[in-house]
mmCIF file of C-alpha atoms in Angstrom:
data_model
loop_
_atom_site.group_PDB
_atom_site.id
_atom_site.type_symbol
_atom_site.label_atom_id
_atom_site.label_comp_id
_atom_site.label_asym_id
_atom_site.label_seq_id
_atom_site.Cartn_x
_atom_site.Cartn_y
_atom_site.Cartn_z
ATOM 1 C CA MET G 1 -11.418 32.499 16.626
ATOM 2 C CA HIS G 2 -12.739 35.935 17.028
ATOM 3 C CA ARG G 3 -16.054 37.660 17.079
ATOM 4 C CA ASN G 4 -16.183 41.312 16.134
ATOM 5 C CA LEU G 5 -17.987 42.405 19.251
ATOM 6 C CA LYS G 6 -18.103 45.450 21.387
ATOM 7 C CA PRO G 7 -16.073 45.122 24.516
ATOM 8 C CA ILE G 8 -17.113 45.047 28.073
ATOM 9 C CA ALA G 9 -16.573 44.583 31.574
ATOM 10 C CA ALA G 10 -13.608 44.494 33.496
ATOM 11 C CA VAL G 11 -11.722 42.303 35.717
ATOM 12 C CA THR G 12 -10.815 42.749 39.380
ATOM 13 C CA GLY G 13 -8.181 42.509 41.950
ATOM 14 C CA SER G 14 -6.478 43.696 45.047
ATOM 15 C CA LEU G 15 -3.995 46.467 44.583
ATOM 16 C CA ALA G 16 -0.443 45.214 44.188
ATOM 17 C CA LEU G 17 2.513 47.393 43.415
ATOM 18 C CA ALA G 18 5.212 45.298 41.824
ATOM 19 C CA ALA G 19 7.818 48.038 42.058
ATOM 20 C CA SER G 20 8.122 51.503 43.525
ATOM 21 C CA LEU G 21 6.999 54.177 41.207
ATOM 22 C CA THR G 22 8.991 57.216 40.307
ATOM 23 C CA ALA G 23 7.045 60.437 40.849
ATOM 24 C CA CYS G 24 8.499 62.144 37.861
ATOM 25 C CA GLY G 25 5.493 64.041 36.390
ATOM 26 C CA GLY G 26 6.679 64.387 32.799
ATOM 27 C CA SER G 27 10.099 66.134 32.968
ATOM 28 C CA SER G 28 12.581 65.735 30.117
ATOM 29 C CA ALA G 29 14.648 63.574 32.493
ATOM 30 C CA ALA G 30 11.646 61.338 33.068
ATOM 31 C CA SER G 31 10.938 60.917 29.393
ATOM 32 C CA ASP G 32 14.464 59.699 28.812
ATOM 33 C CA GLU G 33 14.115 56.928 31.465
ATOM 34 C CA LYS G 34 13.945 53.363 30.201
ATOM 35 C CA ILE G 35 10.813 52.464 32.035
ATOM 36 C CA VAL G 36 7.101 52.262 31.347
ATOM 37 C CA THR G 37 4.410 52.042 34.036
ATOM 38 C CA VAL G 38 1.303 49.993 33.401
ATOM 39 C CA TYR G 39 -1.925 50.179 35.451
ATOM 40 C CA SER G 40 -3.946 47.090 34.710
ATOM 41 C CA ALA G 41 -6.876 44.952 35.657
ATOM 42 C CA ASP G 42 -5.794 41.464 36.815
ATOM 43 C CA GLY G 43 -5.998 38.291 34.794
ATOM 44 C CA LEU G 44 -3.107 38.618 32.274
ATOM 45 C CA LYS G 45 -0.247 38.231 34.745
ATOM 46 C CA GLY G 46 0.389 34.707 35.987
ATOM 47 C CA GLU G 47 0.529 34.015 39.707
ATOM 48 C CA SER G 48 3.580 31.884 38.998
ATOM 49 C CA GLY G 49 5.132 34.196 36.463
ATOM 50 C CA ASP G 50 3.753 32.257 33.550
ATOM 51 C CA GLY G 51 1.034 34.611 32.187
ATOM 52 C CA TRP G 52 0.767 36.528 28.931
ATOM 53 C CA TYR G 53 2.010 39.774 30.559
ATOM 54 C CA ASP G 54 5.054 37.977 32.033
ATOM 55 C CA GLN G 55 6.123 36.804 28.593
ATOM 56 C CA VAL G 56 5.264 40.028 26.753
ATOM 57 C CA PHE G 57 6.989 42.273 29.312
ATOM 58 C CA LYS G 58 10.088 40.065 29.293
ATOM 59 C CA ASP G 59 10.262 40.067 25.499
ATOM 60 C CA PHE G 60 9.622 43.784 25.320
ATOM 61 C CA GLU G 61 12.422 44.615 27.790
ATOM 62 C CA LYS G 62 14.794 42.320 25.870
ATOM 63 C CA LYS G 63 13.975 44.026 22.595
ATOM 64 C CA THR G 64 13.841 47.627 23.745
ATOM 65 C CA GLY G 65 15.758 47.810 27.083
ATOM 66 C CA ILE G 66 12.633 49.429 28.611
ATOM 67 C CA LYS G 67 11.607 47.926 31.984
ATOM 68 C CA VAL G 68 7.874 47.534 32.757
ATOM 69 C CA LYS G 69 6.665 48.645 36.162
ATOM 70 C CA TYR G 70 3.314 46.911 36.839
ATOM 71 C CA VAL G 71 0.438 47.958 39.097
ATOM 72 C CA GLU G 72 -2.604 45.678 39.332
ATOM 73 C CA GLY G 73 -6.073 46.179 40.747
ATOM 74 C CA GLY G 74 -9.779 46.150 39.917
ATOM 75 C CA SER G 75 -10.759 47.986 36.787
ATOM 76 C CA GLY G 76 -12.669 50.709 38.683
ATOM 77 C CA GLU G 77 -9.885 50.841 41.195
ATOM 78 C CA MET G 78 -7.253 51.598 38.529
ATOM 79 C CA VAL G 79 -9.294 54.399 37.032
ATOM 80 C CA GLN G 80 -9.858 55.969 40.424
ATOM 81 C CA ARG G 81 -6.190 55.824 41.205
ATOM 82 C CA ALA G 82 -5.268 57.460 37.929
ATOM 83 C CA VAL G 83 -7.889 60.195 38.573
ATOM 84 C CA ARG G 84 -6.347 60.962 41.957
ATOM 85 C CA GLU G 85 -2.908 61.265 40.359
ATOM 86 C CA LYS G 86 -3.929 63.591 37.472
ATOM 87 C CA SER G 87 -1.869 66.448 38.974
ATOM 88 C CA ASN G 88 1.204 64.183 39.091
ATOM 89 C CA THR G 89 0.635 61.458 36.516
ATOM 90 C CA GLN G 90 2.328 58.143 37.329
ATOM 91 C CA ALA G 91 0.984 55.684 34.738
ATOM 92 C CA ASP G 92 1.892 55.552 31.079
ATOM 93 C CA VAL G 93 -0.532 52.767 29.921
ATOM 94 C CA MET G 94 -3.845 51.678 31.297
ATOM 95 C CA VAL G 95 -5.358 48.251 30.565
ATOM 96 C CA THR G 96 -8.846 47.761 31.799
ATOM 97 C CA LEU G 97 -12.186 46.514 30.569
ATOM 98 C CA PRO G 98 -15.252 48.403 29.429
ATOM 99 C CA PRO G 99 -17.238 50.187 30.707
ATOM 100 C CA PHE G 100 -14.240 51.353 32.795
ATOM 101 C CA ILE G 101 -12.046 52.176 29.769
ATOM 102 C CA GLN G 102 -14.843 54.433 28.531
ATOM 103 C CA GLN G 103 -14.966 55.963 32.037
ATOM 104 C CA ALA G 104 -11.251 56.578 31.890
ATOM 105 C CA ASP G 105 -11.707 58.406 28.619
ATOM 106 C CA ALA G 106 -14.650 60.442 29.935
ATOM 107 C CA LYS G 107 -12.506 61.583 32.917
ATOM 108 C CA GLY G 108 -9.803 62.832 30.531
ATOM 109 C CA LEU G 109 -7.336 60.143 31.415
ATOM 110 C CA LEU G 110 -6.533 58.930 27.869
ATOM 111 C CA GLN G 111 -4.804 60.446 24.824
ATOM 112 C CA ALA G 112 -5.395 59.238 21.270
ATOM 113 C CA TYR G 113 -2.911 56.770 19.869
ATOM 114 C CA GLU G 114 -3.443 54.014 17.296
ATOM 115 C CA PRO G 115 -0.864 51.315 17.893
ATOM 116 C CA GLU G 116 0.773 49.510 14.976
ATOM 117 C CA GLY G 117 -1.421 46.494 14.216
ATOM 118 C CA SER G 118 -4.586 48.179 15.500
ATOM 119 C CA ALA G 119 -5.906 48.353 11.934
ATOM 120 C CA GLN G 120 -6.393 44.567 12.289
ATOM 121 C CA VAL G 121 -8.521 44.961 15.448
ATOM 122 C CA GLY G 122 -12.318 44.873 14.769
ATOM 123 C CA ALA G 123 -14.166 48.204 14.883
ATOM 124 C CA GLY G 124 -16.183 47.109 17.897
ATOM 125 C CA ASN G 125 -13.064 46.388 19.905
ATOM 126 C CA LYS G 126 -11.420 49.765 19.653
ATOM 127 C CA ALA G 127 -12.449 53.394 20.047
ATOM 128 C CA ALA G 128 -13.183 55.262 16.830
ATOM 129 C CA ASP G 129 -11.066 58.226 18.043
ATOM 130 C CA GLY G 130 -8.061 56.053 18.932
ATOM 131 C CA LYS G 131 -8.318 56.492 22.682
ATOM 132 C CA TRP G 132 -8.208 52.730 23.375
ATOM 133 C CA THR G 133 -7.624 49.463 21.573
ATOM 134 C CA SER G 134 -8.248 45.928 22.763
ATOM 135 C CA VAL G 135 -5.133 43.853 23.161
ATOM 136 C CA VAL G 136 -6.693 40.563 24.324
ATOM 137 C CA ASN G 137 -10.238 39.441 23.666
ATOM 138 C CA ASN G 138 -12.211 37.611 26.318
ATOM 139 C CA TYR G 139 -15.731 36.630 27.456
ATOM 140 C CA PHE G 140 -17.630 36.752 30.695
ATOM 141 C CA GLY G 141 -18.336 33.512 32.445
ATOM 142 C CA PHE G 142 -18.902 31.645 35.710
ATOM 143 C CA ILE G 143 -16.934 28.789 37.352
ATOM 144 C CA HIS G 144 -17.994 25.802 39.403
ATOM 145 C CA ASN G 145 -16.226 22.998 41.261
ATOM 146 C CA LYS G 146 -16.266 19.968 38.919
ATOM 147 C CA LYS G 147 -15.245 17.513 41.621
ATOM 148 C CA GLU G 148 -17.954 18.456 44.112
ATOM 149 C CA LEU G 149 -20.795 19.036 41.682
ATOM 150 C CA LYS G 150 -20.013 16.538 38.887
ATOM 151 C CA ASP G 151 -23.372 15.837 37.173
ATOM 152 C CA GLY G 152 -25.030 18.337 39.418
ATOM 153 C CA ALA G 153 -23.222 21.301 37.830
ATOM 154 C CA PRO G 154 -25.642 24.272 37.465
ATOM 155 C CA LYS G 155 -26.959 25.379 34.061
ATOM 156 C CA THR G 156 -29.394 28.156 34.931
ATOM 157 C CA TRP G 157 -29.637 31.250 37.139
ATOM 158 C CA GLU G 158 -32.623 29.722 38.830
ATOM 159 C CA GLN G 159 -30.668 26.661 40.003
ATOM 160 C CA LEU G 160 -28.360 28.987 41.956
ATOM 161 C CA LEU G 161 -31.289 29.905 44.196
ATOM 162 C CA ASP G 162 -31.438 26.352 45.577
ATOM 163 C CA PRO G 163 -30.693 26.174 49.374
ATOM 164 C CA SER G 164 -27.812 23.708 48.646
ATOM 165 C CA TYR G 165 -25.775 26.761 47.419
ATOM 166 C CA LYS G 166 -26.213 28.708 50.662
ATOM 167 C CA ASP G 167 -22.764 30.107 51.627
ATOM 168 C CA LYS G 168 -21.334 28.201 48.618
ATOM 169 C CA LEU G 169 -21.663 30.960 46.056
ATOM 170 C CA GLN G 170 -19.815 34.289 45.713
ATOM 171 C CA TYR G 171 -19.407 36.968 43.074
ATOM 172 C CA SER G 172 -17.148 39.984 42.985
ATOM 173 C CA THR G 173 -18.463 43.475 43.751
ATOM 174 C CA PRO G 174 -20.234 45.379 40.945
ATOM 175 C CA GLY G 175 -18.714 48.838 40.406
ATOM 176 C CA VAL G 176 -15.371 47.720 41.890
ATOM 177 C CA ALA G 177 -14.576 44.571 39.930
ATOM 178 C CA GLY G 178 -15.175 44.396 36.209
ATOM 179 C CA ASP G 179 -16.416 40.856 36.359
ATOM 180 C CA GLY G 180 -18.708 41.844 39.232
ATOM 181 C CA THR G 181 -20.110 44.609 37.124
ATOM 182 C CA ALA G 182 -20.580 42.021 34.360
ATOM 183 C CA VAL G 183 -22.849 39.973 36.626
ATOM 184 C CA VAL G 184 -25.286 42.867 36.743
ATOM 185 C CA ILE G 185 -25.026 43.496 32.956
ATOM 186 C CA LYS G 186 -25.641 39.827 32.092
ATOM 187 C CA ALA G 187 -28.505 39.540 34.585
ATOM 188 C CA MET G 188 -30.150 42.669 33.090
ATOM 189 C CA HIS G 189 -29.874 41.125 29.621
ATOM 190 C CA ASP G 190 -31.027 37.652 30.541
ATOM 191 C CA PHE G 191 -33.946 38.739 32.712
ATOM 192 C CA GLY G 192 -35.074 41.564 30.415
ATOM 193 C CA GLY G 193 -34.215 44.693 32.305
ATOM 194 C CA LYS G 194 -33.042 46.356 35.468
ATOM 195 C CA GLU G 195 -36.030 45.623 37.684
ATOM 196 C CA PRO G 196 -36.309 41.855 37.053
ATOM 197 C CA ALA G 197 -32.569 41.512 37.295
ATOM 198 C CA MET G 198 -32.484 43.207 40.690
ATOM 199 C CA ALA G 199 -35.360 41.107 41.932
ATOM 200 C CA TYR G 200 -33.392 37.998 41.050
ATOM 201 C CA LEU G 201 -30.150 39.241 42.602
ATOM 202 C CA LYS G 202 -32.095 40.079 45.799
ATOM 203 C CA LYS G 203 -33.159 36.436 45.980
ATOM 204 C CA LEU G 204 -29.634 35.221 45.198
ATOM 205 C CA GLN G 205 -28.242 37.193 48.119
ATOM 206 C CA ALA G 206 -29.612 34.487 50.483
ATOM 207 C CA ASN G 207 -26.848 32.198 49.137
ATOM 208 C CA ASN G 208 -24.078 34.755 48.569
ATOM 209 C CA VAL G 209 -21.025 34.547 50.798
ATOM 210 C CA GLY G 210 -20.546 38.327 50.478
ATOM 211 C CA PRO G 211 -18.528 40.939 48.621
ATOM 212 C CA SER G 212 -15.103 40.455 47.063
ATOM 213 C CA SER G 213 -13.050 43.206 45.422
ATOM 214 C CA SER G 214 -11.100 40.561 43.491
ATOM 215 C CA THR G 215 -12.517 38.132 41.065
ATOM 216 C CA SER G 216 -9.260 36.265 40.581
ATOM 217 C CA LYS G 217 -9.225 35.342 44.316
ATOM 218 C CA LEU G 218 -12.477 33.443 43.968
ATOM 219 C CA ALA G 219 -11.068 30.717 41.715
ATOM 220 C CA PRO G 220 -8.784 29.143 44.378
ATOM 221 C CA LYS G 221 -11.818 29.065 46.753
ATOM 222 C CA VAL G 222 -13.844 27.239 44.108
ATOM 223 C CA ASP G 223 -10.958 24.854 43.313
ATOM 224 C CA LYS G 224 -10.636 23.916 46.980
ATOM 225 C CA GLY G 225 -14.412 23.465 47.380
ATOM 226 C CA GLU G 226 -14.708 26.283 49.944
ATOM 227 C CA ILE G 227 -17.397 27.651 47.648
ATOM 228 C CA LEU G 228 -18.986 25.838 44.629
ATOM 229 C CA VAL G 229 -19.808 28.665 42.205
ATOM 230 C CA ALA G 230 -18.320 32.088 41.444
ATOM 231 C CA ASN G 231 -18.132 34.555 38.581
ATOM 232 C CA GLY G 232 -15.081 35.098 36.429
ATOM 233 C CA ASP G 233 -14.078 35.383 32.798
ATOM 234 C CA VAL G 234 -12.921 32.807 30.253
ATOM 235 C CA GLN G 235 -9.333 34.004 29.832
ATOM 236 C CA MET G 236 -8.494 34.332 33.496
ATOM 237 C CA ASN G 237 -10.304 31.132 34.590
ATOM 238 C CA PHE G 238 -8.939 29.083 31.729
ATOM 239 C CA ALA G 239 -5.402 30.134 32.623
ATOM 240 C CA GLN G 240 -6.093 29.398 36.323
ATOM 241 C CA SER G 241 -7.575 25.934 35.530
ATOM 242 C CA LYS G 242 -4.069 24.766 34.423
ATOM 243 C CA SER G 243 -3.034 24.746 38.099
ATOM 244 C CA MET G 244 -6.540 24.433 39.512
ATOM 245 C CA PRO G 245 -7.923 21.186 38.088
ATOM 246 C CA ASN G 246 -11.378 21.417 39.720
ATOM 247 C CA LEU G 247 -12.423 24.622 37.880
ATOM 248 C CA GLY G 248 -15.183 24.220 35.338
ATOM 249 C CA ILE G 249 -16.265 27.181 33.147
ATOM 250 C CA TRP G 250 -19.935 27.619 32.380
ATOM 251 C CA PHE G 251 -22.408 30.270 31.212
ATOM 252 C CA PRO G 252 -25.716 30.646 33.100
ATOM 253 C CA ALA G 253 -28.949 30.584 31.137
ATOM 254 C CA LYS G 254 -32.361 31.909 32.117
ATOM 255 C CA ASP G 255 -34.603 28.875 32.651
ATOM 256 C CA GLY G 256 -35.915 27.832 29.191
ATOM 257 C CA SER G 257 -33.349 29.930 27.233
ATOM 258 C CA LYS G 258 -29.876 29.367 25.822
ATOM 259 C CA PRO G 259 -26.771 30.212 27.778
ATOM 260 C CA THR G 260 -25.421 33.673 27.037
ATOM 261 C CA THR G 261 -22.200 35.673 27.373
ATOM 262 C CA PHE G 262 -20.648 38.816 25.988
ATOM 263 C CA ALA G 263 -17.218 40.026 25.061
ATOM 264 C CA LEU G 264 -14.855 41.144 27.869
ATOM 265 C CA PRO G 265 -11.730 42.379 26.131
ATOM 266 C CA TYR G 266 -8.743 43.870 27.848
ATOM 267 C CA ALA G 267 -8.621 47.351 26.359
ATOM 268 C CA ALA G 268 -5.410 49.441 26.460
ATOM 269 C CA GLY G 269 -5.020 53.157 26.297
ATOM 270 C CA LEU G 270 -2.139 55.663 26.517
ATOM 271 C CA ILE G 271 -2.441 57.858 29.603
ATOM 272 C CA ASN G 272 -2.778 61.618 29.003
ATOM 273 C CA LYS G 273 0.309 63.571 30.047
ATOM 274 C CA ALA G 274 2.103 60.303 30.777
ATOM 275 C CA PRO G 275 5.649 60.673 32.082
ATOM 276 C CA HIS G 276 6.989 58.183 29.493
ATOM 277 C CA THR G 277 4.637 58.619 26.554
ATOM 278 C CA GLU G 278 6.954 57.293 23.858
ATOM 279 C CA ASN G 279 7.765 54.180 25.882
ATOM 280 C CA GLY G 280 4.021 53.694 26.371
ATOM 281 C CA LYS G 281 3.490 53.842 22.628
ATOM 282 C CA LYS G 282 6.226 51.240 22.087
ATOM 283 C CA LEU G 283 4.622 48.856 24.586
ATOM 284 C CA LEU G 284 1.187 49.250 22.984
ATOM 285 C CA ASP G 285 2.765 48.536 19.557
ATOM 286 C CA PHE G 286 4.490 45.511 20.953
ATOM 287 C CA MET G 287 1.318 44.028 22.531
ATOM 288 C CA LEU G 288 -0.291 43.998 19.046
ATOM 289 C CA THR G 289 2.653 42.462 17.162
ATOM 290 C CA GLU G 290 1.966 39.171 15.436
ATOM 291 C CA GLY G 291 4.261 37.330 17.903
ATOM 292 C CA ALA G 292 2.586 38.654 21.024
ATOM 293 C CA GLN G 293 -0.937 38.080 19.576
ATOM 294 C CA GLN G 294 -0.017 34.457 18.737
ATOM 295 C CA GLN G 295 0.874 33.945 22.365
ATOM 296 C CA VAL G 296 -2.482 35.199 23.660
ATOM 297 C CA SER G 297 -4.072 31.763 23.537
ATOM 298 C CA GLU G 298 -0.981 29.574 23.897
ATOM 299 C CA ILE G 299 0.293 31.394 26.958
ATOM 300 C CA GLY G 300 -2.525 33.630 28.225
ATOM 301 C CA GLY G 301 -5.595 31.409 27.601
ATOM 302 C CA GLY G 302 -7.335 34.273 25.828
ATOM 303 C CA PHE G 303 -8.458 35.232 22.307
ATOM 304 C CA PRO G 304 -6.295 37.414 19.999
ATOM 305 C CA ALA G 305 -7.465 40.923 19.486
ATOM 306 C CA ARG G 306 -6.237 40.957 15.914
ATOM 307 C CA THR G 307 -8.700 39.366 13.529
ATOM 308 C CA ASP G 308 -5.866 38.252 11.149
ATOM 309 C CA ILE G 309 -4.282 36.096 13.845
ATOM 310 C CA LYS G 310 -5.763 32.556 13.785
ATOM 311 C CA PRO G 311 -3.984 30.429 16.425
ATOM 312 C CA THR G 312 -4.180 26.702 16.117
ATOM 313 C CA ASP G 313 -2.604 25.648 19.422
ATOM 314 C CA ALA G 314 -4.369 23.290 21.828
ATOM 315 C CA ASN G 315 -5.592 26.103 24.025
ATOM 316 C CA ALA G 316 -7.180 27.930 21.098
ATOM 317 C CA THR G 317 -9.011 24.744 20.072
ATOM 318 C CA GLU G 318 -10.226 24.216 23.618
ATOM 319 C CA LEU G 319 -11.351 27.831 23.988
ATOM 320 C CA ALA G 320 -13.372 27.596 20.785
ATOM 321 C CA LYS G 321 -15.181 24.586 22.109
ATOM 322 C CA LEU G 322 -15.968 26.384 25.429
ATOM 323 C CA ILE G 323 -18.081 29.091 23.822
ATOM 324 C CA LYS G 324 -19.558 26.897 21.065
ATOM 325 C CA GLY G 325 -23.434 27.055 21.309
ATOM 326 C CA VAL G 326 -23.346 30.039 23.648
ATOM 327 C CA GLU G 327 -25.333 33.020 22.475
ATOM 328 C CA ILE G 328 -23.122 36.117 22.421
ATOM 329 C CA PHE G 329 -24.824 39.461 22.858
ATOM 330 C CA GLU G 330 -23.499 43.012 22.602
ATOM 331 C CA PRO G 331 -24.238 45.273 25.600
ATOM 332 C CA ASP G 332 -25.003 48.945 24.828
ATOM 333 C CA TRP G 333 -21.772 50.275 26.282
ATOM 334 C CA ASN G 334 -22.756 53.925 25.938
ATOM 335 C CA ASP G 335 -25.803 53.167 28.135
ATOM 336 C CA VAL G 336 -23.767 51.153 30.601
ATOM 337 C CA SER G 337 -21.123 53.769 30.886
ATOM 338 C CA ALA G 338 -23.621 56.546 31.313
ATOM 339 C CA ASN G 339 -25.819 54.707 33.830
ATOM 340 C CA LEU G 340 -23.282 52.566 35.709
ATOM 341 C CA ASP G 341 -23.637 54.444 39.001
ATOM 342 C CA ASP G 342 -27.400 54.030 38.817
ATOM 343 C CA TYR G 343 -27.131 50.276 38.131
ATOM 344 C CA VAL G 344 -24.625 49.805 40.943
ATOM 345 C CA ASP G 345 -26.870 51.753 43.323
ATOM 346 C CA ALA G 346 -29.829 49.623 42.363
ATOM 347 C CA TRP G 347 -27.779 46.472 43.081
ATOM 348 C CA LYS G 348 -26.730 47.829 46.443
ATOM 349 C CA SER G 349 -30.293 48.640 47.308
ATOM 350 C CA ALA G 350 -31.584 45.231 46.123
ATOM 351 C CA THR G 351 -28.959 43.226 47.982
ATOM 352 C CA GLY G 352 -28.458 45.345 51.034
ATOM 353 C CA SER G 353 -24.755 45.609 50.198
#
């Protein structure tokens, strides 16, 4: 099931270099190499080698002979790294989540390329000028420990202010982690603007454990009961719940209102002046093939980016139930991208972070 929504926020992570990178800067020798380097937000690669990326990269190498070199980090972190390397470009493909994919484009990091299959991606989930295309759809969410909370699971933002959550709640850092940025965006929507959202987050700080650059690292803490509530996103947390049975996914509501969420797709773009541009194009094409898109829910626990792919596996059915009855809104991504620094500064000021 797919909603034609505008994308958002990003995911998180601590920087991990899976393999040493070749500093080849775009020579003809480099372009002939059978490698492609991907800079990506976390969430799609399994901790046990069982994620969507693991399967797609394996199948891609088998089909093309091109080996994928993978670098993972927070969405903002990946953009900053690529900016630092502009004089000696290392990455070929970037996968991150808005507003960071828009930031990457604004900083001149992306070149236009419309992958095969992108015609089947909804207009709101790709750039009109071909600079990026969503490859996996997703939604923002929160997690709680089902075992510890049981019937006491939270439903509203206001409940999280209860003293029982002191040092039992944590969310990743806005401006660094995509899902952390999403906390601010959702709060601004639910509370009706920047000022009331910051007033709420200032109160919530009394219960917050502290900053985390990685959203994915919060799930194990929730599963073990070290904390009871954290932020996340549906695809990543659903995949993690297969090995972390105490994770429950939920969507905070403002007291008296319906729960809300918004789209958090993984958006992929071809890096400008990439050392292996043609290999990057082939990988983007492969990610949007029918076979890879069918595996998004079955293996990755996410939602296909292509609207013509209608998976019927058990995961797809469960995912559809998760967001049933949840109001899905569309952030103004032009506004978020233009004013992100201001929103992050307001959050820092409100929380003393």
